[in-house]
Backbone as a printed PyTorch tensor [residue, N CA C, xyz], in Angstrom:
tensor([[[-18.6890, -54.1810,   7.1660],
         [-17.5640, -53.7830,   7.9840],
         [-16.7150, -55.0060,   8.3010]],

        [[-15.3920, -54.5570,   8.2180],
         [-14.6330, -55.9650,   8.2610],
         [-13.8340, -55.3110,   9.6490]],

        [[-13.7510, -56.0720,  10.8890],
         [-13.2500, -55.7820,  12.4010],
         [-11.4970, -55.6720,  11.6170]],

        [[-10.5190, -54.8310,  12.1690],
         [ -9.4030, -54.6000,  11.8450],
         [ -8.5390, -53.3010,  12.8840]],

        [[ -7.5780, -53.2250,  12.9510],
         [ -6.6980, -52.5080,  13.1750],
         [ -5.5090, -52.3700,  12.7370]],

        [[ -5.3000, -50.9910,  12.5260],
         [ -4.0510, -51.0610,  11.8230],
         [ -3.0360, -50.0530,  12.5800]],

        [[ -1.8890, -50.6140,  12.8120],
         [ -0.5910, -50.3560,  13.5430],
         [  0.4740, -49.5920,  12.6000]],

        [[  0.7950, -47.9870,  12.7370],
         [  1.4270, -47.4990,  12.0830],
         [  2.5260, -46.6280,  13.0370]],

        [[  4.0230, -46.0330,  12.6930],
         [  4.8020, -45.3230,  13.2910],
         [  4.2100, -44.0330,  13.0140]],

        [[  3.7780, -43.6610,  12.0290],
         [  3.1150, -42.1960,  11.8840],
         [  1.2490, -42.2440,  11.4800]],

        [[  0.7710, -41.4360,  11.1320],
         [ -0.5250, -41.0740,  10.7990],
         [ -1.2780, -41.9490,   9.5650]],

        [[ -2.4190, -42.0840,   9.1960],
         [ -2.6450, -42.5190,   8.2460],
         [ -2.1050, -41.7360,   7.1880]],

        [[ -1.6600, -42.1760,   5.8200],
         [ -0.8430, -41.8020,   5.2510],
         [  0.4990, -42.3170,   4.8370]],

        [[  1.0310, -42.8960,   5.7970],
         [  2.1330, -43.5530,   5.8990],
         [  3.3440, -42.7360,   5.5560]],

        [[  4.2520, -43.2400,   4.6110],
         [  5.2180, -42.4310,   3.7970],
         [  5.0230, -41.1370,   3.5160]],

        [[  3.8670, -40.8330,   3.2170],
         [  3.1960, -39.5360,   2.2720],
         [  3.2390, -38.4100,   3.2250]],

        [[  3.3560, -38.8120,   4.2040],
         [  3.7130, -37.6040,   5.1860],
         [  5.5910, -36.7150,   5.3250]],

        [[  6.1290, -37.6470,   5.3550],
         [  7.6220, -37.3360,   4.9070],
         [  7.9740, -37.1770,   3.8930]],

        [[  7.3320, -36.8720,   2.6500],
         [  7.9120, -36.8320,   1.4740],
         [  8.3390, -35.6620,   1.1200]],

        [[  9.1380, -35.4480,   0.5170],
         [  9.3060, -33.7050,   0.1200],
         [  7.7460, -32.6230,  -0.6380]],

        [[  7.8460, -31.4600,   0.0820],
         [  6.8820, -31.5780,  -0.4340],
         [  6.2000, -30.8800,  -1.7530]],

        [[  7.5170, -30.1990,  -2.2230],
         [  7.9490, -29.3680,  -3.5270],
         [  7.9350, -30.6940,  -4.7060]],

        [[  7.9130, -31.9760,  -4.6900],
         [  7.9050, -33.1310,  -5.3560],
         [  6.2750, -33.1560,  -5.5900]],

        [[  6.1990, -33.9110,  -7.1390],
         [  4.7230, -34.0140,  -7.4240],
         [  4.7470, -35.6680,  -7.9360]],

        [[  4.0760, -36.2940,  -7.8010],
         [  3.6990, -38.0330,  -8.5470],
         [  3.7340, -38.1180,  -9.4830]],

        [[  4.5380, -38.6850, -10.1060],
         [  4.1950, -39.1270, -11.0300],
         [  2.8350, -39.0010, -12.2600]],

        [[  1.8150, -40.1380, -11.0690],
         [  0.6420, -39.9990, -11.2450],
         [  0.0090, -40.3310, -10.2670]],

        [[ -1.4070, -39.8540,  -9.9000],
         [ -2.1880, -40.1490,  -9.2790],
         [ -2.9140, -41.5070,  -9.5070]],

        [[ -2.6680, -42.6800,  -9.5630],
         [ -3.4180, -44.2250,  -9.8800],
         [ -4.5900, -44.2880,  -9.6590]],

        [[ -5.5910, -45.0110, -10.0440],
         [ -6.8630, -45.6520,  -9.0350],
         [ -6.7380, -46.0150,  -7.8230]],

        [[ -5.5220, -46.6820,  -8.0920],
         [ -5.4570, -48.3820,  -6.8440],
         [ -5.1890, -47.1790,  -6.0240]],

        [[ -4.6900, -46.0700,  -5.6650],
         [ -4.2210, -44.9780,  -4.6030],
         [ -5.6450, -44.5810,  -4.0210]],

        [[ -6.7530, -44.6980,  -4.8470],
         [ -7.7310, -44.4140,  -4.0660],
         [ -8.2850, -45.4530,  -3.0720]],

        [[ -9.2290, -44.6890,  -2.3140],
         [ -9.4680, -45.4640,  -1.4340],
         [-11.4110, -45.6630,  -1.6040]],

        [[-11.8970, -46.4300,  -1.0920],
         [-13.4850, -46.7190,  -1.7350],
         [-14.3820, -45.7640,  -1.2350]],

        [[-14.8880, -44.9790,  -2.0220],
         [-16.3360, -43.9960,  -1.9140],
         [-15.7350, -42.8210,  -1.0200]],

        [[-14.6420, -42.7090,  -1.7570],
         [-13.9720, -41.2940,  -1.5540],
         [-13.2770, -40.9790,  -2.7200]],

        [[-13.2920, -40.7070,  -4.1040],
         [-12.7400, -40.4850,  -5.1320],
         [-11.7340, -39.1890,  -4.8770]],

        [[-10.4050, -39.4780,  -5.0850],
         [ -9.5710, -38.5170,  -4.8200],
         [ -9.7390, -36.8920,  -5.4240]],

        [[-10.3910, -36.9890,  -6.6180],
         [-10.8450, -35.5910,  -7.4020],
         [-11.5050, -34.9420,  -6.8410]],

        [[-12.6480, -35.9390,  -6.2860],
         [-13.8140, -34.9310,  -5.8520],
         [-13.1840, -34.4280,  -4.1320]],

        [[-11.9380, -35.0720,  -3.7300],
         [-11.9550, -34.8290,  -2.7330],
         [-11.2770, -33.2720,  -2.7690]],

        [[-10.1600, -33.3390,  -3.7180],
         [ -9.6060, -31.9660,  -4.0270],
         [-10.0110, -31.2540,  -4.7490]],

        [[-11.2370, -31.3100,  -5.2380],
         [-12.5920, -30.5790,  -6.0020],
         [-12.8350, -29.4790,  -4.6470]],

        [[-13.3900, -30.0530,  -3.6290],
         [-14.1280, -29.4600,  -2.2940],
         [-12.5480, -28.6730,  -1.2160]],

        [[-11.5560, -29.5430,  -1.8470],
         [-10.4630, -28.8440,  -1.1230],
         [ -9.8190, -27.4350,  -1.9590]],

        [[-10.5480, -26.7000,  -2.7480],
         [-10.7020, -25.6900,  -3.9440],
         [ -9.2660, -25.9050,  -4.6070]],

        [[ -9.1230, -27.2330,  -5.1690],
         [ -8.1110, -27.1660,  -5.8490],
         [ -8.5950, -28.2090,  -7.1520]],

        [[ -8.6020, -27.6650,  -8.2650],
         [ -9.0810, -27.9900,  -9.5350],
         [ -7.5460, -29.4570,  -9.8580]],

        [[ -7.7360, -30.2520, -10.5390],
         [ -6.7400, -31.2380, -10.7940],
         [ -6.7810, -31.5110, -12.4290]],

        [[ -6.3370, -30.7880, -12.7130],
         [ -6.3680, -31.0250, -14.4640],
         [ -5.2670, -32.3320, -14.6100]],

        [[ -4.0460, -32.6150, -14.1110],
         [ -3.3370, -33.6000, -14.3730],
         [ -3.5650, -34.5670, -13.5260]],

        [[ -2.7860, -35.7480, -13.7510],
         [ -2.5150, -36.4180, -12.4530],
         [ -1.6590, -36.1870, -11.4810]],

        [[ -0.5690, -35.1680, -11.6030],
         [  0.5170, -35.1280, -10.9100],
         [  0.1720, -34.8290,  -9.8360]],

        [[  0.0450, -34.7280,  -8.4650],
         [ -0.3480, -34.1400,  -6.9950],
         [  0.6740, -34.3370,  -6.3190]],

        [[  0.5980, -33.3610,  -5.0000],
         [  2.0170, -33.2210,  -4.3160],
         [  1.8570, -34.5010,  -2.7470]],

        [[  2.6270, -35.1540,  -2.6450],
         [  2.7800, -35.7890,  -1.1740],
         [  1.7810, -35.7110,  -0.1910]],

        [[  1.8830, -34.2650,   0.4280],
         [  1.3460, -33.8200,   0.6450],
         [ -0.4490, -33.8840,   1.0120]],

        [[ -0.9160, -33.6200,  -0.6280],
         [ -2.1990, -33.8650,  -0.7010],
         [ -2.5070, -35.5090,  -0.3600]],

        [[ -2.1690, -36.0960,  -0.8810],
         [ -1.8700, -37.5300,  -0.6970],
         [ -2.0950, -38.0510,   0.7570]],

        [[ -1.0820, -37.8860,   1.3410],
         [ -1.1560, -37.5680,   2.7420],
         [ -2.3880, -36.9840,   3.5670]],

        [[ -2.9600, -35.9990,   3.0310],
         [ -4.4260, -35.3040,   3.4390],
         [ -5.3440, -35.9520,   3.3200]],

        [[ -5.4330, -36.6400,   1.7290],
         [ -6.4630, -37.2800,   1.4280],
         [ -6.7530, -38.4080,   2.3540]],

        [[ -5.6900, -39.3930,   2.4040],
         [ -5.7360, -40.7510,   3.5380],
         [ -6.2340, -40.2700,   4.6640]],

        [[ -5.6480, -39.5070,   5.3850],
         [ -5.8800, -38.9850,   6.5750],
         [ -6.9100, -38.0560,   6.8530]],

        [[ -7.8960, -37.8530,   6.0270],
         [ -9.0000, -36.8620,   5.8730],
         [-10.2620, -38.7330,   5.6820]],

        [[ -9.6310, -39.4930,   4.8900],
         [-10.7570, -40.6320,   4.5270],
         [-11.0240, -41.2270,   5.8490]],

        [[ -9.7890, -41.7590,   6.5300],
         [ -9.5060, -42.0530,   7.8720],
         [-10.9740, -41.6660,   8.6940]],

        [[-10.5660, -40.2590,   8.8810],
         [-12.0490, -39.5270,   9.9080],
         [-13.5940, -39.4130,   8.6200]],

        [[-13.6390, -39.3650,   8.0410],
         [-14.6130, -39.2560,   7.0630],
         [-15.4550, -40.6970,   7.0820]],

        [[-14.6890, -41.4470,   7.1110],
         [-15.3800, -42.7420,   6.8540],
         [-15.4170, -43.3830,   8.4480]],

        [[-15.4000, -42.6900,   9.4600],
         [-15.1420, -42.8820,  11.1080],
         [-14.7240, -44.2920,  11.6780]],

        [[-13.3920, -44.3240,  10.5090],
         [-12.6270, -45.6150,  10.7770],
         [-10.8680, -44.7900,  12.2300]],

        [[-11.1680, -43.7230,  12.7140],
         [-10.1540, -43.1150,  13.6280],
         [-10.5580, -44.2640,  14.7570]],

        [[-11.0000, -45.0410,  15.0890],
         [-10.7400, -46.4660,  16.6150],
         [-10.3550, -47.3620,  16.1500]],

        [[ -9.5900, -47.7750,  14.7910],
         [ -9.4510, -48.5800,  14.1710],
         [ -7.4780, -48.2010,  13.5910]],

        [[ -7.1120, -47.3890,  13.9970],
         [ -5.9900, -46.5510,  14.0300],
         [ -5.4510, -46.6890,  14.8990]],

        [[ -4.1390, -46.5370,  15.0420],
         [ -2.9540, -46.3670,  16.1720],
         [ -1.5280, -45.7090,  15.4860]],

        [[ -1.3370, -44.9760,  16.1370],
         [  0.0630, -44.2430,  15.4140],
         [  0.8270, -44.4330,  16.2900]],

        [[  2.4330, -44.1240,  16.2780],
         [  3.6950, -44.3380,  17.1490],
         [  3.4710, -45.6700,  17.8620]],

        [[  3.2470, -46.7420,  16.7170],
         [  3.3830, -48.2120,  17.5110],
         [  4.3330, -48.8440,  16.4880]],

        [[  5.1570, -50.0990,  17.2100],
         [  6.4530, -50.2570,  16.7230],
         [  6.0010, -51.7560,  17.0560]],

        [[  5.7120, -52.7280,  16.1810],
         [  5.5390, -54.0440,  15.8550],
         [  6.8830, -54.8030,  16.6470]],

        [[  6.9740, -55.3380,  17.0190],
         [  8.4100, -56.1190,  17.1540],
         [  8.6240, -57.3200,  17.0420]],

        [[  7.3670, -58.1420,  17.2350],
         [  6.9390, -59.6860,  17.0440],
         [  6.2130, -59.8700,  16.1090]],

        [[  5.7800, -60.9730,  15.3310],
         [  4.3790, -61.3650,  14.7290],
         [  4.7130, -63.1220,  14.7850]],

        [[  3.6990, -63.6730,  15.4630],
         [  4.3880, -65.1770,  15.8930],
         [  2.8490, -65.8400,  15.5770]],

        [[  3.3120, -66.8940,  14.5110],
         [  2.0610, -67.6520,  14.2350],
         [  1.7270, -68.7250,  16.1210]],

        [[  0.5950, -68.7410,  16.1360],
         [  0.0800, -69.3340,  17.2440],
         [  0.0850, -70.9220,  17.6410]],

        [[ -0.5840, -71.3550,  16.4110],
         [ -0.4680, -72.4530,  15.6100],
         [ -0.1410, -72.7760,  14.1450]],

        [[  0.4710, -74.5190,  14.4550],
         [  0.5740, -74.7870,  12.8870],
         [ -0.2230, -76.1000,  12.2950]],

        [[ -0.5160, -75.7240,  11.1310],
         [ -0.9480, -76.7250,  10.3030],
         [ -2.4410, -76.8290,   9.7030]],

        [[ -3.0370, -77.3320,   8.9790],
         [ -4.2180, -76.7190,   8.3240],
         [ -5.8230, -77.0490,   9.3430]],

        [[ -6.5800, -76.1540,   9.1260],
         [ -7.7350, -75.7940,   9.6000],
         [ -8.6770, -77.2630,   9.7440]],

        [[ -8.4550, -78.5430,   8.9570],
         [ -9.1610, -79.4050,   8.8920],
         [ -8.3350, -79.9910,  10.4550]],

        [[ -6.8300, -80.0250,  10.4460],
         [ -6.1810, -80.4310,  11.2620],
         [ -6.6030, -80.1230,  12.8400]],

        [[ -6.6440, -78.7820,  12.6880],
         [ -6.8670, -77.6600,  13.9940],
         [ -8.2040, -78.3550,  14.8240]],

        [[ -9.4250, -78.2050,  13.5800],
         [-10.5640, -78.8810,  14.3030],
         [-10.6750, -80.2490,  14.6690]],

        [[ -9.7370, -81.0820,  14.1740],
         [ -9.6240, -82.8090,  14.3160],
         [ -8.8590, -82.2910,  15.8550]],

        [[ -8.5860, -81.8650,  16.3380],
         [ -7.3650, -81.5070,  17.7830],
         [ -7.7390, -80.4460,  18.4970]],

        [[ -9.2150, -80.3400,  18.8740],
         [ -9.2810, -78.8530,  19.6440],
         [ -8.9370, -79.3980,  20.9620]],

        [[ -8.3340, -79.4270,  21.4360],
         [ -7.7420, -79.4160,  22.9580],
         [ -7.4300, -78.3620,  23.9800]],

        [[ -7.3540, -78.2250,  24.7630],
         [ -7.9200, -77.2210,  25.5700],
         [ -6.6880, -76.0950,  25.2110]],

        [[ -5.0140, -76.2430,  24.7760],
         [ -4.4950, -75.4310,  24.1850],
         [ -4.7350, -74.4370,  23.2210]],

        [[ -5.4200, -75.4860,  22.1060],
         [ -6.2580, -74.9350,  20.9710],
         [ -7.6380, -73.8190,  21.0000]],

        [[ -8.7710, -74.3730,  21.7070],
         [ -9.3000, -74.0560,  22.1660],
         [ -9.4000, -72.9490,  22.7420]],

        [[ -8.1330, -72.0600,  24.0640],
         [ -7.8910, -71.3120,  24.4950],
         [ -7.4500, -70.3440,  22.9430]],

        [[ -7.1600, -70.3890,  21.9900],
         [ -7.0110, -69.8520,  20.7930],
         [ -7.7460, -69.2930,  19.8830]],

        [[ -9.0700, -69.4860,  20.7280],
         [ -9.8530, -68.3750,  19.9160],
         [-10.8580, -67.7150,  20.6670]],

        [[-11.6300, -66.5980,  19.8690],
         [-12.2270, -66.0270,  20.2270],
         [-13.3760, -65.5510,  19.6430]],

        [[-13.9740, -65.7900,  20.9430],
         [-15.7970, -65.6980,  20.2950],
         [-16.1350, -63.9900,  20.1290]],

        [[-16.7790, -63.8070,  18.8900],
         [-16.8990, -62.8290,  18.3820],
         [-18.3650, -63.2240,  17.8520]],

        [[-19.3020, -62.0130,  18.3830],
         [-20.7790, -61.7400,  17.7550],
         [-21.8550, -63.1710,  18.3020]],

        [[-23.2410, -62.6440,  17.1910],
         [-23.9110, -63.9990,  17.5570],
         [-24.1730, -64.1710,  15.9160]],

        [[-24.3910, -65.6050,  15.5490],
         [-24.8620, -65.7320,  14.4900],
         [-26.0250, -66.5690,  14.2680]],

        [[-27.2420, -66.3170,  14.5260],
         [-28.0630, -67.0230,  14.3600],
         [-28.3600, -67.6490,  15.4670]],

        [[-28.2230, -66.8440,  16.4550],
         [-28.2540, -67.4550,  17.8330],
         [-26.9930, -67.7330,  18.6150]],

        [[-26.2220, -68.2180,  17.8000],
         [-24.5060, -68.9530,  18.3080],
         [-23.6170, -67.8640,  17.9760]],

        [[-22.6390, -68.4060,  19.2230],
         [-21.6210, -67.4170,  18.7180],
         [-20.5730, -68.0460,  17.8460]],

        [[-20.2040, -67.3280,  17.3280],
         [-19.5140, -67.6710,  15.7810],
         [-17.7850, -67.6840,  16.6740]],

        [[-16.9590, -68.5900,  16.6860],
         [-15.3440, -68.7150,  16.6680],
         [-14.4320, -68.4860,  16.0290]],

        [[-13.7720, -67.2350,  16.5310],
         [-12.7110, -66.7890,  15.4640],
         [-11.5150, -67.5850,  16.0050]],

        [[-10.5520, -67.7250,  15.0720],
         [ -9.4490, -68.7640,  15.8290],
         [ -7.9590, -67.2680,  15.8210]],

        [[ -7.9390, -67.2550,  16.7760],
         [ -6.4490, -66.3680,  16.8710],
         [ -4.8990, -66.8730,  16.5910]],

        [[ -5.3900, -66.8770,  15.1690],
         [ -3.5260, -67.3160,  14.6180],
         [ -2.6020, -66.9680,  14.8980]],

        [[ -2.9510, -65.6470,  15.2570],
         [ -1.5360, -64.6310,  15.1120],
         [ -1.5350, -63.9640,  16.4920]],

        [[  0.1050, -63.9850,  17.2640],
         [  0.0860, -62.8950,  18.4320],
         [  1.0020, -61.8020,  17.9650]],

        [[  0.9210, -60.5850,  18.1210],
         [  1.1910, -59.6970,  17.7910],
         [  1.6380, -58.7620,  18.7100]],

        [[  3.0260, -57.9290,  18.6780],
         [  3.4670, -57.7460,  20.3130],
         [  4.3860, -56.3010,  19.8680]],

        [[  4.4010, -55.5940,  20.8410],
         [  5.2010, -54.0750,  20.3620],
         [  4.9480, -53.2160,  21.2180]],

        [[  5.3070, -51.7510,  21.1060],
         [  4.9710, -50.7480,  21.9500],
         [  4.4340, -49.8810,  21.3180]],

        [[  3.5360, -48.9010,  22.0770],
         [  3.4840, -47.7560,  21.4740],
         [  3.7710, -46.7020,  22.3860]],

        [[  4.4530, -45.6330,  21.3130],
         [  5.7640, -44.5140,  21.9120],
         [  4.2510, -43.8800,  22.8170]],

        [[  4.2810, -43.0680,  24.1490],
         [  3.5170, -42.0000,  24.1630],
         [  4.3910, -40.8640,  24.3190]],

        [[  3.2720, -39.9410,  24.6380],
         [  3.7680, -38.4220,  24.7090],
         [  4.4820, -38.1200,  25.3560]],

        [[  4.9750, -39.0220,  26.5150],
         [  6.0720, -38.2040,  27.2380],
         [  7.5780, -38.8600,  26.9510]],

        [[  7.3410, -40.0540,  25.6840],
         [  8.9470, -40.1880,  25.3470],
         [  8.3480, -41.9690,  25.8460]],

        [[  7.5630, -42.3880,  27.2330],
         [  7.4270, -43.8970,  27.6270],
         [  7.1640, -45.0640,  26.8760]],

        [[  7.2760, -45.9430,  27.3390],
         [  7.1310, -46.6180,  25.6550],
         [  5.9270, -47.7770,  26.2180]],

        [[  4.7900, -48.0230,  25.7480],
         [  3.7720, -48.8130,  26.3720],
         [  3.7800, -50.3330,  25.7110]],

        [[  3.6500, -51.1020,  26.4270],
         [  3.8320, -52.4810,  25.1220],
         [  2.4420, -52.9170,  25.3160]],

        [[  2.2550, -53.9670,  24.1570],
         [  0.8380, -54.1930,  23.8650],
         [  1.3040, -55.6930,  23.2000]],

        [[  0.1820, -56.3730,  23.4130],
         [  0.0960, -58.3660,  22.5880],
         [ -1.2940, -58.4030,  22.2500]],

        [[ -1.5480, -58.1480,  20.7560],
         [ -2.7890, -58.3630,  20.3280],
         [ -2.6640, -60.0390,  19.9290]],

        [[ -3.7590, -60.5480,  19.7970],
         [ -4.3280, -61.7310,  18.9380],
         [ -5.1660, -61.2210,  17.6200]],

        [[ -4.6780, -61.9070,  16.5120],
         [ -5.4250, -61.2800,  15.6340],
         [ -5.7880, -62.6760,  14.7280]],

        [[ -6.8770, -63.0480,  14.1150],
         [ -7.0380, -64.0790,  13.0250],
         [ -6.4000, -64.1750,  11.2450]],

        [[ -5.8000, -62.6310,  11.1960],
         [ -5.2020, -62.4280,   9.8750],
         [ -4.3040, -61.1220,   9.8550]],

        [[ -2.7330, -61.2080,   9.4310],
         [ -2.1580, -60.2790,   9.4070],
         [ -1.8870, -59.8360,   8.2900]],

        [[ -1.4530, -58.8140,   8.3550],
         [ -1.2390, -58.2790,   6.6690],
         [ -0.0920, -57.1440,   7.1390]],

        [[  0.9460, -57.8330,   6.5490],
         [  2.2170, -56.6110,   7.3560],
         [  2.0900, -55.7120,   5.7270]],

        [[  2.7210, -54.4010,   5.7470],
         [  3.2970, -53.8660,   5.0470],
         [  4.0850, -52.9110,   5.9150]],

        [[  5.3480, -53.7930,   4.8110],
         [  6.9130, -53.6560,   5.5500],
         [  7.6920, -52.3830,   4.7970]],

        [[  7.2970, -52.3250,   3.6330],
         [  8.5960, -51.4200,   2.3830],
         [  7.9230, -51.1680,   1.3850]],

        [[  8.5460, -50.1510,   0.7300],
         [  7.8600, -49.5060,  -0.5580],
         [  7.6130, -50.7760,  -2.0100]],

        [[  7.1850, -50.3900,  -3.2780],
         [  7.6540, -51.3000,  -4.2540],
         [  8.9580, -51.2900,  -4.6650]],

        [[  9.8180, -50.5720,  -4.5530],
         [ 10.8210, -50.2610,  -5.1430],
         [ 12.1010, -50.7140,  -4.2960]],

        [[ 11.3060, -50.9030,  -3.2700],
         [ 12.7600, -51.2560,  -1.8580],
         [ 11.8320, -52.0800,  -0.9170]],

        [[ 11.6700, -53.4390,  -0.9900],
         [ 10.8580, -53.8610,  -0.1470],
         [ 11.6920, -54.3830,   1.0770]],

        [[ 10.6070, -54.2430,   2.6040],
         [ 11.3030, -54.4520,   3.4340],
         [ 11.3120, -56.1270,   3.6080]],

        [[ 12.6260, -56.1620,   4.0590],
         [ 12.4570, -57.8800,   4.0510],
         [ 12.5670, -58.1800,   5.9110]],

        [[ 11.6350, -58.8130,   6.5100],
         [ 11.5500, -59.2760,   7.9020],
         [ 12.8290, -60.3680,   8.2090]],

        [[ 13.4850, -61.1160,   7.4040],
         [ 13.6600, -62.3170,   7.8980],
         [ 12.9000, -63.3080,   8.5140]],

        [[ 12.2300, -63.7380,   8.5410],
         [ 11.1040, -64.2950,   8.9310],
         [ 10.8910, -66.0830,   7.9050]],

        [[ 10.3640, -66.8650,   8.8820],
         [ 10.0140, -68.2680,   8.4120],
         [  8.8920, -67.4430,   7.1470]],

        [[  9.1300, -67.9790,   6.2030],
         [  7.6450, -68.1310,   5.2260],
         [  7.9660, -66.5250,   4.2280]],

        [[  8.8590, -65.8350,   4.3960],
         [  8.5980, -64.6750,   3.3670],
         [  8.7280, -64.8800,   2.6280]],

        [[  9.7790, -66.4420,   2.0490],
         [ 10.0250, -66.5140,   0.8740],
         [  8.7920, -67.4010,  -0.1180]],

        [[  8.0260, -67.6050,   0.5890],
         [  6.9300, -68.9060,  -0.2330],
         [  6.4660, -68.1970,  -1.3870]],

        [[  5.8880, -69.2220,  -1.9800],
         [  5.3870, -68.5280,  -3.5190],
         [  4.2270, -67.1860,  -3.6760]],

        [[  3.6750, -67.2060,  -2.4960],
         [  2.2230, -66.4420,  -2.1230],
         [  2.4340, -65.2790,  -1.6940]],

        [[  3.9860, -64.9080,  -1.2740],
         [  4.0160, -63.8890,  -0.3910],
         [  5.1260, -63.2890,  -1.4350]],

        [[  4.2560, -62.0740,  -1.6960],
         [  5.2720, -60.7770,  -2.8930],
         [  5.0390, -59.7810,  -2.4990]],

        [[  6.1030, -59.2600,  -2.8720],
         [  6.9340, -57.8330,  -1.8660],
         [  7.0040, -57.0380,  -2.8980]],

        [[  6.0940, -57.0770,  -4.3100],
         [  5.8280, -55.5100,  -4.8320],
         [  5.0310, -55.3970,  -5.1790]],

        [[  4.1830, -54.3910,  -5.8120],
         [  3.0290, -53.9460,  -6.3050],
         [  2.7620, -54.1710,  -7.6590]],

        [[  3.4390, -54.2890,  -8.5990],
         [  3.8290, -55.6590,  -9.5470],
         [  3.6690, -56.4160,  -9.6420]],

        [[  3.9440, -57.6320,  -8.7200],
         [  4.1410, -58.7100,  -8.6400],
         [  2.6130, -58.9640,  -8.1530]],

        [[  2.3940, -58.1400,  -6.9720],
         [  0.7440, -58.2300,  -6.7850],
         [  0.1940, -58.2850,  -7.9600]],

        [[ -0.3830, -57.0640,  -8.6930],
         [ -1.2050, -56.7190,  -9.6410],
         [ -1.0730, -57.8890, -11.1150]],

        [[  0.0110, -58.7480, -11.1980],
         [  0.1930, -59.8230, -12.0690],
         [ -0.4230, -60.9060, -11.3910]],

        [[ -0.2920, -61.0010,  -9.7320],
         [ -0.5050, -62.3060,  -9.6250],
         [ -2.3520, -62.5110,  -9.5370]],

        [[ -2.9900, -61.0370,  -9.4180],
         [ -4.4160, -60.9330,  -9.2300],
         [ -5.1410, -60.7050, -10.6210]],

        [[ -3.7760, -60.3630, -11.8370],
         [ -4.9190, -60.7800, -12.8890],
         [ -5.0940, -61.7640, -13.7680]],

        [[ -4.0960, -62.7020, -12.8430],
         [ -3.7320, -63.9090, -13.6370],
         [ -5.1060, -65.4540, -12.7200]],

        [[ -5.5680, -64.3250, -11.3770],
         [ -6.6380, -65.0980, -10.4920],
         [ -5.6570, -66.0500,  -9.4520]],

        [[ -4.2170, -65.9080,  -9.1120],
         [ -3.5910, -66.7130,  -7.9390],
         [ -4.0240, -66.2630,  -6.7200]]])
């Protein structure tokens, strides 16, 4: 189990919930699946036979959001939350960080678990700040600390661009393309 949360405006699913739903995919991919939930067998049990790949939004949408509670990752979820910050904490490399723990630094992380007796130090890189809408329209704000972010901003086809220090560096690609080249090339 890897500790995580993930911050979305709608349901697990994402997009796949708004899509039209008379529209079918293309194709159904691997990479769309998600681990030890094979999408077939999932619409096998949902009495719908899948001879092609094509599937509607829709299902798509079900499937995520059916793996979600299946795999009892739902406390690990948040819907109608609206990111508005992501602010690195500190800068400069990890050899650096520990040559300078000072009580600033220091205050920057957080002890998580025991390992072998000790508790193990996570360092909180990242503050993370936004609201989430509730039910009556109010809007609640929230500042997580987190040790690793992973935004996804925009589709492959239209990626969202933050403006932000660092989107442009060599490491950081904004399609699914550009991913899948740069992971079988081992970057």
């Amino acid at each position: 189990y890897i500790p995580h949360i993930v911050l979305g405006k709608g349901p697990p699913g994402g997009a796949w919930h708004s899509m039209e739903g008379s529209m079918l995919t293309i194709s159904f991919g691997d990479w769309m699946e998600l681990p030890g939930l094979a999408f077939k067998e999932w619409a096998a049990n949902k009495r719908r036979n899948i001879k092609s790949d094509r599937v509607m939004p829709e299902e798509i949408a079900c499937y995520y959001k059916h793996y979600v509670k299946v795999m009892g990752l739902q406390k690990n979820f948040r819907d109608h939350v609206y990111v508005t910050s992501v602010s690195r904490l500190y800068r400069g490399t990890d050899d650096e960080v520990e040559g300078q723990l000072n009580e600033n630094i220091s205050t920057q992380h957080l002890q998580m678990g025991m390992e072998g007796g000790q508790k193990s130090l996570i360092k909180r890189n990242w503050e993370v700040r936004g609201y989430q809408r509730a039910t009556d329209g109010s809007h609640v704000p929230f500042c997580l600390f987190a040790e690793n972010v992973a935004l996804a901003t925009g589709t492959f086809d239209s990626p969202g661009r933050l403006q932000v220090e660092g989107e442009d560096f060599p490491f950081v690609l904004h399609s699914m393309s550009d991913f899948g080249a740069a992971i079988s090339k081992g970057k």
